[in-house]
Coordinates of N, CA and C in Angstrom, one line a residue:
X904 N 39.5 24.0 15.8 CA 39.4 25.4 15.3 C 38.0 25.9 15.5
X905 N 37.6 27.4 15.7 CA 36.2 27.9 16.2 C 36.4 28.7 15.1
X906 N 35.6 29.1 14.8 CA 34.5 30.5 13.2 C 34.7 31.7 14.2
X907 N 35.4 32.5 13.3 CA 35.9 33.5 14.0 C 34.9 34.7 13.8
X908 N 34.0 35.4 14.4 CA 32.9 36.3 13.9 C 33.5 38.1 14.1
X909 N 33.4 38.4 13.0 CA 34.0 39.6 13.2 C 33.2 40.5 13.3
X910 N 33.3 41.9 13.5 CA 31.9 42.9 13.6 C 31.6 43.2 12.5
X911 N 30.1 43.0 12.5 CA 29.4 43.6 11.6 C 28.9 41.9 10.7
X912 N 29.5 41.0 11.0 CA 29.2 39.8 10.5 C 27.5 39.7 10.3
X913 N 27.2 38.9 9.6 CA 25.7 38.4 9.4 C 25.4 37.0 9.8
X914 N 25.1 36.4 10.8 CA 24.6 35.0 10.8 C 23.3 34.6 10.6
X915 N 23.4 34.2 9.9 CA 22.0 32.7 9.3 C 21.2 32.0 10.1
X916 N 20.7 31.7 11.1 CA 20.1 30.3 11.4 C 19.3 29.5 10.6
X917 N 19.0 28.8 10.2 CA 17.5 27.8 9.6 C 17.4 26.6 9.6
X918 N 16.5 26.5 9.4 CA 15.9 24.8 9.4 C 14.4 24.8 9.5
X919 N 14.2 24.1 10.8 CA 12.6 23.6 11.0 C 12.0 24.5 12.5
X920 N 11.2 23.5 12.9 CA 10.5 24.4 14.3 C 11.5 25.0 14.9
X921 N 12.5 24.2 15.5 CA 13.3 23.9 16.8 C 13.7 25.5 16.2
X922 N 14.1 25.6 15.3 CA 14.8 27.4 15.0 C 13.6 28.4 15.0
X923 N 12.8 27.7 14.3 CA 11.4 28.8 14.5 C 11.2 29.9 15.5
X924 N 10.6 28.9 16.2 CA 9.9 28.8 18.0 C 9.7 30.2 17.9
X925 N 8.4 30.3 16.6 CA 7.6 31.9 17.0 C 7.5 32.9 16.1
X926 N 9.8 33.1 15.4 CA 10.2 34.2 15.1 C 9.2 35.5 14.8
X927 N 8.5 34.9 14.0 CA 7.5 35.6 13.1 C 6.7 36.7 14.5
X928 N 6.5 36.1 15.3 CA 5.8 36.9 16.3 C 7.0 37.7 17.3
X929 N 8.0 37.4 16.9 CA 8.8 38.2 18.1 C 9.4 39.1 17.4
X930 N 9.3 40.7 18.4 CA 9.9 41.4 17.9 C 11.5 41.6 17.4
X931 N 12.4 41.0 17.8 CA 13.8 41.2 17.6 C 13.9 39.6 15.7
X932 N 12.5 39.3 15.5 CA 12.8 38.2 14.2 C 13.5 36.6 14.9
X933 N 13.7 36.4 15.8 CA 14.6 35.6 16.5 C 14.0 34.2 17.2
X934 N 12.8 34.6 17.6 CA 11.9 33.8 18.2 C 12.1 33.2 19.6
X935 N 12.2 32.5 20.3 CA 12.2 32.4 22.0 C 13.1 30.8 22.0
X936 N 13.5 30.7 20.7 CA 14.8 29.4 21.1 C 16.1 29.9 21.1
X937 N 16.7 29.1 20.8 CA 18.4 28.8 20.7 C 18.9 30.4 19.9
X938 N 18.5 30.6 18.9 CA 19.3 31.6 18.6 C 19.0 33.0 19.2
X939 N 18.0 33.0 20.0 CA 17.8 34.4 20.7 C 19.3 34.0 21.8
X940 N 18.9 32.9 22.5 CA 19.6 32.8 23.2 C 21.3 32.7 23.0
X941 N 21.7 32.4 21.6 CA 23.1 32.7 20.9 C 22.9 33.8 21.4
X942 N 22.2 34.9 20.4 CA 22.4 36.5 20.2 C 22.7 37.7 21.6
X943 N 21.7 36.6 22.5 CA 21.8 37.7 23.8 C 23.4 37.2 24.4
X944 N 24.0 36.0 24.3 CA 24.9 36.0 25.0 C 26.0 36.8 24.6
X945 N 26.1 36.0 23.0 CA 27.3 36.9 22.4 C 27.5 38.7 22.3
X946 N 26.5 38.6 22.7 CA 25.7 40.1 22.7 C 26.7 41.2 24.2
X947 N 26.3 40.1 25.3 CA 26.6 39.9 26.6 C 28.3 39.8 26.5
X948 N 28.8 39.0 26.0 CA 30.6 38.7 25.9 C 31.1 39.6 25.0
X949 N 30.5 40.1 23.6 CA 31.2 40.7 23.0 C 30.7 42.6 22.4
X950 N 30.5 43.2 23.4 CA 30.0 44.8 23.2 C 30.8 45.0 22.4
X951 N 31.7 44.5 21.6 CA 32.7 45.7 20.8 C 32.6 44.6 19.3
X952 N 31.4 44.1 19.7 CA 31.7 43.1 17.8 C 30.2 42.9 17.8
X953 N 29.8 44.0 17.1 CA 28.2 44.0 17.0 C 27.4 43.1 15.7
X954 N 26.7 41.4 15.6 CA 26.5 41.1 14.7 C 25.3 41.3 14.3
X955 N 24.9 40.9 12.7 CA 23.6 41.3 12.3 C 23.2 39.5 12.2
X956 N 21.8 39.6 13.2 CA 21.5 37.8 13.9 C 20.2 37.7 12.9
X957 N 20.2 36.5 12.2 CA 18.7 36.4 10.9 C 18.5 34.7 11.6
X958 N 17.0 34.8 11.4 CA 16.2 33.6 11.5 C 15.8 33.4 10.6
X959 N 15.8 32.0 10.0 CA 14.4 32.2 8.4 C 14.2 30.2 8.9
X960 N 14.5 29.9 10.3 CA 13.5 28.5 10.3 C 12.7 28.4 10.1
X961 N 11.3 28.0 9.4 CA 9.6 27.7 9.7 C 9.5 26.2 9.9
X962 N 8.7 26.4 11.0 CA 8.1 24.8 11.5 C 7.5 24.1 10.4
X963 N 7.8 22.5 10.6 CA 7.5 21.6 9.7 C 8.5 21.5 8.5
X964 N 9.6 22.4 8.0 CA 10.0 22.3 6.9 C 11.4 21.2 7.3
X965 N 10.9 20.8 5.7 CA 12.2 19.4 5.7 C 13.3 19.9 4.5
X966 N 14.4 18.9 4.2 CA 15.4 19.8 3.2 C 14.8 19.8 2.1
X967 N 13.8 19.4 1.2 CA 13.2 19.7 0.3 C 12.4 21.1 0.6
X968 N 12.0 21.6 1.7 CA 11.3 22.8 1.3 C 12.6 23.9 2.0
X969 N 13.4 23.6 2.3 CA 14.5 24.7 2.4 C 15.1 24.8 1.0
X970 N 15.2 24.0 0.3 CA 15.6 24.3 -1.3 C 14.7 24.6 -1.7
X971 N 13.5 24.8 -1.6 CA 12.4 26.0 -2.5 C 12.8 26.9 -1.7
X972 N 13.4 27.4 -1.0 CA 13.2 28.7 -0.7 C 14.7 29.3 -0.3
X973 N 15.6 28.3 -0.4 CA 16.9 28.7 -0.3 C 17.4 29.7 -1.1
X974 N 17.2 30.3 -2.5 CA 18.1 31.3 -2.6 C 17.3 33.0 -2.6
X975 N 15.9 32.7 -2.0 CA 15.0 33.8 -1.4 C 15.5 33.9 0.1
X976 N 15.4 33.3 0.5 CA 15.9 33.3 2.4 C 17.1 33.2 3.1
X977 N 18.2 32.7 2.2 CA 19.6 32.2 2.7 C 20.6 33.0 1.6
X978 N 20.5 32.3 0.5 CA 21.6 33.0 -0.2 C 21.6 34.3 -0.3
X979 N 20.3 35.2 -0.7 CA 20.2 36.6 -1.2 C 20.6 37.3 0.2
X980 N 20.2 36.9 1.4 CA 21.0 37.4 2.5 C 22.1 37.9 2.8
X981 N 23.6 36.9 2.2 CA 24.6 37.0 1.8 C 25.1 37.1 3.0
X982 N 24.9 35.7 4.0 CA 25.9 35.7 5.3 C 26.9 35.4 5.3
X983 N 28.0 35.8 6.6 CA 29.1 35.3 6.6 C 29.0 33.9 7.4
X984 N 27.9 33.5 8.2 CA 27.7 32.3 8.9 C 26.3 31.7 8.7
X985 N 26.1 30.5 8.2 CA 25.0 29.6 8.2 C 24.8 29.0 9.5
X986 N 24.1 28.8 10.0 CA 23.8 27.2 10.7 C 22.3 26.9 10.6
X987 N 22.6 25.2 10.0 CA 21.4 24.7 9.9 C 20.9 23.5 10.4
X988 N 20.1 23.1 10.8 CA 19.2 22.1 12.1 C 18.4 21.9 11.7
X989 N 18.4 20.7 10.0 CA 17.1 20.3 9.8 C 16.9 18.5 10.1
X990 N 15.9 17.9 9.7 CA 15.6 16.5 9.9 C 14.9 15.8 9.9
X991 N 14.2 16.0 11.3 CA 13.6 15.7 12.0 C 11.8 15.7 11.4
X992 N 11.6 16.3 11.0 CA 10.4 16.5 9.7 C 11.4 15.0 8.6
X993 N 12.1 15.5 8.1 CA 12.1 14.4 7.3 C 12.2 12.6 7.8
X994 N 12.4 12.8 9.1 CA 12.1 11.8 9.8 C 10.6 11.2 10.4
X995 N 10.2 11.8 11.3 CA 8.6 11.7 11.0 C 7.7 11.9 9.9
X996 N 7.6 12.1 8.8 CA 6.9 12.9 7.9 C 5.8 11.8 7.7
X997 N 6.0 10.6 7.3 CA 5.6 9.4 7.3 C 4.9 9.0 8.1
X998 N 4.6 9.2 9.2 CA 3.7 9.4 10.5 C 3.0 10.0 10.5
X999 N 3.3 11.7 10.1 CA 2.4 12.8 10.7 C 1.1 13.1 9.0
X1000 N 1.5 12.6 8.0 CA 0.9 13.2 7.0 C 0.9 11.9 6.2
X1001 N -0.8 11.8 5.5 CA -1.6 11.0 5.5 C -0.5 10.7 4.1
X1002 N 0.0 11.8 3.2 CA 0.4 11.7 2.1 C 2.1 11.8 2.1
X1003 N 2.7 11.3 3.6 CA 4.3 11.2 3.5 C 4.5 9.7 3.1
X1004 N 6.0 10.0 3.0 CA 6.7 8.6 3.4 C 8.0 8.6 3.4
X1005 N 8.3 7.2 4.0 CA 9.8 7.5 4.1 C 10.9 8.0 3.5
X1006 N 11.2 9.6 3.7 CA 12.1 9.8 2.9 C 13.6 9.3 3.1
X1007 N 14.2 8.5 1.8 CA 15.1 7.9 2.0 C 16.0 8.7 2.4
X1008 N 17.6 8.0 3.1 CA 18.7 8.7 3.1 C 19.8 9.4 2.4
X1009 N 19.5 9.0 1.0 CA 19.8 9.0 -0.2 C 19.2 10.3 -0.3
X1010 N 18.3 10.5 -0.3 CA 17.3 11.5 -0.8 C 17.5 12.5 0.0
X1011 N 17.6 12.4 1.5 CA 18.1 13.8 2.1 C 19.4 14.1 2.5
X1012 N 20.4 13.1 2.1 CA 22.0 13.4 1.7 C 21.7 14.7 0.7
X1013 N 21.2 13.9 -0.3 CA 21.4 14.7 -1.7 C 20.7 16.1 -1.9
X1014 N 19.7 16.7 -1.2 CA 19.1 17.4 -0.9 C 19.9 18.2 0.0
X1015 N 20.6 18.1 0.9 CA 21.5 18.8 2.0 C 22.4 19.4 1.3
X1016 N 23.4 18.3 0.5 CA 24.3 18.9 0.0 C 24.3 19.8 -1.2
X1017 N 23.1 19.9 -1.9 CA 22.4 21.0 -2.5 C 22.6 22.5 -1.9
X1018 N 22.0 22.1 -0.4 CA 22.0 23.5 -0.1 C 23.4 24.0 0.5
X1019 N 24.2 23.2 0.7 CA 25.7 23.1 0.7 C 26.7 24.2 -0.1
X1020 N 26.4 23.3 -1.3 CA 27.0 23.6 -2.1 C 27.7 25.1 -2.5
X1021 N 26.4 25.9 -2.7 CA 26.5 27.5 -3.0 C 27.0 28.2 -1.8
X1022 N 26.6 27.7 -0.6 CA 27.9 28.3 0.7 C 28.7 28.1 0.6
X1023 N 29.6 26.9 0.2 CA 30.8 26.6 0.6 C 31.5 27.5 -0.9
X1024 N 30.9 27.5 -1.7 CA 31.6 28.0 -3.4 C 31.7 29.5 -2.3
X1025 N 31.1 30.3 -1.8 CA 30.9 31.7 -1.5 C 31.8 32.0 0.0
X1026 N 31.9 30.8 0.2 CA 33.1 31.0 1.4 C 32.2 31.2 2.7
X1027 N 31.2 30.6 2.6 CA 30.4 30.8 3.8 C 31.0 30.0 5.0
X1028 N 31.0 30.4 6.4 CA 31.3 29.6 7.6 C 29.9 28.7 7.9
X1029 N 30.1 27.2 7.9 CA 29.0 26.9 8.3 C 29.1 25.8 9.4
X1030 N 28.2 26.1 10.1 CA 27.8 24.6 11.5 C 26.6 24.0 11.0
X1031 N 26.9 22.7 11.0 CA 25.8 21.6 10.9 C 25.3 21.1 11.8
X1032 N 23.9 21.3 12.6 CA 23.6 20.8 14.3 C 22.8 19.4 13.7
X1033 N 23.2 18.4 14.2 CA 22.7 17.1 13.9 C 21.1 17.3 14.3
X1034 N 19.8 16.6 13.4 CA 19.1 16.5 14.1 C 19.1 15.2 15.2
X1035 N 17.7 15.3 16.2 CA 18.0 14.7 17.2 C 16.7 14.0 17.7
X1036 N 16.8 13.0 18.4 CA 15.6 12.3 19.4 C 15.6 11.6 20.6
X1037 N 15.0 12.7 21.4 CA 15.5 12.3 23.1 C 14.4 11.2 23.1
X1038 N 14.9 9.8 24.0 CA 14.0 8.5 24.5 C 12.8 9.0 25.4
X1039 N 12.3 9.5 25.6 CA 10.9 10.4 26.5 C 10.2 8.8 26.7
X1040 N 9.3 9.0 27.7 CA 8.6 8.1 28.3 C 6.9 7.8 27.6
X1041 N 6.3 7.2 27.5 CA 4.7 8.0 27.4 C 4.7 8.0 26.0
X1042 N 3.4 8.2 25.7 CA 2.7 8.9 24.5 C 2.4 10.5 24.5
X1043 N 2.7 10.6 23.3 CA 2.8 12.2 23.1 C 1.7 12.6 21.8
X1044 N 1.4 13.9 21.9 CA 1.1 13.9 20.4 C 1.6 14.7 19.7
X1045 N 1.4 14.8 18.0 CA 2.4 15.3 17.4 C 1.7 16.2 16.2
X1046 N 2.2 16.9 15.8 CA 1.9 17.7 14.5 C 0.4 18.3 14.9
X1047 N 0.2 18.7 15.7 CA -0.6 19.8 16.3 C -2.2 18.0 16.2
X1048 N -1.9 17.4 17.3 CA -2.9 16.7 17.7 C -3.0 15.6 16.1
X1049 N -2.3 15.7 15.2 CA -2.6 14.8 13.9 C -2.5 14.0 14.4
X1050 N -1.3 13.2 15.0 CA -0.7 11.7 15.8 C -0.2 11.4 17.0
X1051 N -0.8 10.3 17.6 CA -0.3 10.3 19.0 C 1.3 9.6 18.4
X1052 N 2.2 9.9 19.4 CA 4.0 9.0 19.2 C 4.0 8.3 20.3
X1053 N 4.1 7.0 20.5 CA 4.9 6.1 21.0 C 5.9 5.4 21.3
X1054 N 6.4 5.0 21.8 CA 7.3 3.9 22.1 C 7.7 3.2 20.7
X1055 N 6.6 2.8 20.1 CA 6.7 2.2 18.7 C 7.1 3.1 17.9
X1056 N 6.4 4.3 17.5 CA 7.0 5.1 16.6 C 8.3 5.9 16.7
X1057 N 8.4 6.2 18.2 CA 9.9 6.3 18.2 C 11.0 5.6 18.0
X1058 N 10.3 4.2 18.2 CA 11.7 3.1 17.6 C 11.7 3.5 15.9
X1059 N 10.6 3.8 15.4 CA 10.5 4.0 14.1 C 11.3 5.2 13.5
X1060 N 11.0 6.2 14.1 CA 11.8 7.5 14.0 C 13.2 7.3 14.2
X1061 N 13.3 6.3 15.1 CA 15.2 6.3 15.7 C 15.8 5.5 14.5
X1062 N 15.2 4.3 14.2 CA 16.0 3.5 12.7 C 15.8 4.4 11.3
X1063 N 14.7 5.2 11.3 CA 14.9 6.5 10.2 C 16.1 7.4 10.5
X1064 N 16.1 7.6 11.6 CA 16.8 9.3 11.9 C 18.6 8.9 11.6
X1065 N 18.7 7.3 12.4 CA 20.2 7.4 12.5 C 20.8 7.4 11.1
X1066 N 20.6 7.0 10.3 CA 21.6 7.3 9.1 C 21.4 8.6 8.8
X1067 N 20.3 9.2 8.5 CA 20.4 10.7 8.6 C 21.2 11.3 9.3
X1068 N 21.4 11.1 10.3 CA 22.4 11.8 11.0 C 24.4 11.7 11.0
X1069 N 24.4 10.3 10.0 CA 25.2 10.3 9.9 C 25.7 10.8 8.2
X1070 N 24.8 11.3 7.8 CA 24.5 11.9 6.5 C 25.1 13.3 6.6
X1071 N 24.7 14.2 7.8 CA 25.0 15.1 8.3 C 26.4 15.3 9.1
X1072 N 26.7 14.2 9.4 CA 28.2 14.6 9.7 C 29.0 14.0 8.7
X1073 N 29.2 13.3 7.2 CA 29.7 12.9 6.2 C 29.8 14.4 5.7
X1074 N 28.7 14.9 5.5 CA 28.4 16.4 5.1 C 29.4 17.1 5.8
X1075 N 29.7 17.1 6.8 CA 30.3 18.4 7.5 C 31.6 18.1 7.2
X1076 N 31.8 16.8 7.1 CA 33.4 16.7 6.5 C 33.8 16.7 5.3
X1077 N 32.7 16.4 4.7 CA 33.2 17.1 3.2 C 32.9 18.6 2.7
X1078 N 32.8 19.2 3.5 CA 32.3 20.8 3.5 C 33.1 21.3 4.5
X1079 N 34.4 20.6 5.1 CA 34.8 21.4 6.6 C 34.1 22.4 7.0
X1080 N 32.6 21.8 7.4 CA 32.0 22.7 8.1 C 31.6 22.0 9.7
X1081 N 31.6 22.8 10.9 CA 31.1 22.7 11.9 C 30.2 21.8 12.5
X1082 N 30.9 21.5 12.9 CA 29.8 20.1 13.6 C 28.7 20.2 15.3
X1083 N 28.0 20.4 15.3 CA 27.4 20.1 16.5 C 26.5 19.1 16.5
X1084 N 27.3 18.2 17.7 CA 26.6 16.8 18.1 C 25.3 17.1 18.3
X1085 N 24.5 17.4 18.4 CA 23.3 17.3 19.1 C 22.6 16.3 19.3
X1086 N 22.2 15.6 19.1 CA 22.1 14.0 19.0 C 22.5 13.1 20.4
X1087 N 23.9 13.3 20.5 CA 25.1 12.8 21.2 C 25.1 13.7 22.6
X1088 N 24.9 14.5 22.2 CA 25.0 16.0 23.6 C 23.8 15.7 24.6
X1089 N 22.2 15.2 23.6 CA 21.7 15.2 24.8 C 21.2 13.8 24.9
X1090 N 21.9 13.0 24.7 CA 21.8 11.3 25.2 C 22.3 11.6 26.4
X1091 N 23.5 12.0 26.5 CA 24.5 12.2 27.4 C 23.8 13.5 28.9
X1092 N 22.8 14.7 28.0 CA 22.2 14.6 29.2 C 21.0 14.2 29.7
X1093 N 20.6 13.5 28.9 CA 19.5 13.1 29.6 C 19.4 12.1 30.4
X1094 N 21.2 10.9 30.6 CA 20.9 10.2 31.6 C 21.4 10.8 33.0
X1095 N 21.7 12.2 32.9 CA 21.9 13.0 34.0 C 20.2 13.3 34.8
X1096 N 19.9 13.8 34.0 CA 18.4 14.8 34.5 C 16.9 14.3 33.9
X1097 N 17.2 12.8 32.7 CA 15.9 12.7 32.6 C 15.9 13.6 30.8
X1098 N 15.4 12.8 30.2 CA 15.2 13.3 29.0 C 13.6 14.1 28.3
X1099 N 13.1 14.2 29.3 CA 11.9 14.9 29.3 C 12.2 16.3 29.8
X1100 N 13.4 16.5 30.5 CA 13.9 17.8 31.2 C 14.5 18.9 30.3
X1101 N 14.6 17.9 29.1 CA 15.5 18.5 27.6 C 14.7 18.3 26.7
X1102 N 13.2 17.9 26.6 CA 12.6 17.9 25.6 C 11.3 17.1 25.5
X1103 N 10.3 17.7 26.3 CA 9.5 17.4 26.6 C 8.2 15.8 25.6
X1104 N 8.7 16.8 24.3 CA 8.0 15.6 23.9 C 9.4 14.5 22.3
X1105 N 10.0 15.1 22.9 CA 11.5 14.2 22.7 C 12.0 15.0 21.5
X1106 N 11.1 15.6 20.9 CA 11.7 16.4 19.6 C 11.9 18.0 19.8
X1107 N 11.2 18.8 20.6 CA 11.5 20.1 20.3 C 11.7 20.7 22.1
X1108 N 12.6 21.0 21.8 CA 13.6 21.5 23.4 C 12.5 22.5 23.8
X1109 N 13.1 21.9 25.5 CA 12.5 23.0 26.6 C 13.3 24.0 26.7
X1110 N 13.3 24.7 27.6 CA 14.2 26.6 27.8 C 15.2 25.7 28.0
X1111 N 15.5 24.5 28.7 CA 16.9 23.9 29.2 C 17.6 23.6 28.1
X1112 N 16.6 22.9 27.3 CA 17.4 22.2 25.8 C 17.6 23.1 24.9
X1113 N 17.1 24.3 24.6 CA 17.7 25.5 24.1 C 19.0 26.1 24.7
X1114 N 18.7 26.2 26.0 CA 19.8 27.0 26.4 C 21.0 25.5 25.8
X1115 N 21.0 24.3 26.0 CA 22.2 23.5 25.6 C 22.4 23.7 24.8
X1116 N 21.6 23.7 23.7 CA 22.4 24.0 22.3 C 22.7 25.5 21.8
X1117 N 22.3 26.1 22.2 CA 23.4 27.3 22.6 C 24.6 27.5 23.3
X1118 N 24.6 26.9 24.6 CA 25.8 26.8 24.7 C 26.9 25.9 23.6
X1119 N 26.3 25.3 23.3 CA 27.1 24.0 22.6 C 27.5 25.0 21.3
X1120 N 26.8 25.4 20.9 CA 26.4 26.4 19.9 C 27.8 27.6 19.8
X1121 N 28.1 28.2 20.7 CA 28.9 29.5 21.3 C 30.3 29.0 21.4
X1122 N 29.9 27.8 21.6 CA 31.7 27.0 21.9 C 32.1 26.6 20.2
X1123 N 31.6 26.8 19.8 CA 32.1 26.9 18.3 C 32.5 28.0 17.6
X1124 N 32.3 29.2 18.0 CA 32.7 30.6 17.5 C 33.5 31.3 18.3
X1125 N 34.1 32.3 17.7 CA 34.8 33.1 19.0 C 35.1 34.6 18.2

């Protein structure tokens, strides 16, 4: 079954960077990832069902700072569609900041389904995009030059991330809400084209890795 968007609908995006990527600087509020790229297609396929498209991602935030600001940015909005793509902050956090640490999975279950909860009571449509970690080669660095990532820390990141992610699809099924693999989507492409082709420094997509999860994205609504 696909989330049926009718005219005049309101969709949500949020989470972390990966939704960001800018908005604040671009004119249309949308910013130069994935959901510009939703908006112009549906845009493109459907001239006769005109929706109202909201960003409220900011970089770095994890599901603790989406619940400070969840019923200022999400709920008072009053959308007919959420989608949310967080994580990955709660998966590195421990790395990048002198004063993180591992946030358990317990801890960002329970946190998610917080922000859950008041959509699903209000009849909200929601997609859950798994967060995700492409294998990249090399050292990178991270959180604006704080930390180099390696080989080591991404094994670190990958034994954090995966129960999280399976946190997020327990979630979606007790919320019959929307699932998008992401995770899964680009394992699968990156041993096509190389996983640096989708994500340069394994966490935040290139124009290619945007455009995928958009498409991935679009195949869930109609």
């Amino acid at each position: 079954m696909t989330i049926t968007v009718r005219p005049g609908s309101t969709v949500m995006f949020t989470g972390d960077s990966i939704t960001d990527c800018q908005r604040l600087e671009s004119e249309d509020g949308l910013g130069f990832g994935y959901p510009l790229r939703v908006a112009g297609e549906w845009g493109l396929r459907h001239p006769d069902r005109p929706v109202t498209w909201l960003n409220s991602g900011i970089a770095g935030h994890k599901v603790r700072d989406l619940e400070a600001r969840w019923q200022t940015d999400v709920l008072d909005a009053r959308p007919d569609v959420v989608s949310i793509l967080v994580g990955v902050n709660d998966m590195g956090w421990h790395t990048l900041d002198p004063k993180g640490y591992v946030i358990p999975v317990e801890e960002f279950e329970a946190g998610y389904d917080r922000l859950l909860a008041p959509l699903a009571e209000a009849g909200t449509q929601l997609i859950l995009i798994e967060p995700f970690l492409l294998p990249i080669d090399g050292v990178v660095e991270a959180g604006a030059g704080v930390a180099l990532i390696g080989e080591k820390e991404r094994e670190e990141w990958r034994t954090d991330l995966d129960p999280k992610i399976q946190a997020v699809r327990k979630l979606a099924r007790k919320y019959g809400a929307h699932l998008l693999a992401a995770d899964g989507m680009f394992a699968g492409l990156a041993a096509t084209a190389g996983p640096e082709h989708w994500a340069a420094d394994g966490v935040h997509p290139t124009p290619a890795g945007h455009a995928a999860l958009a498409a991935a994205w679009l195949r869930l609504v109609a």
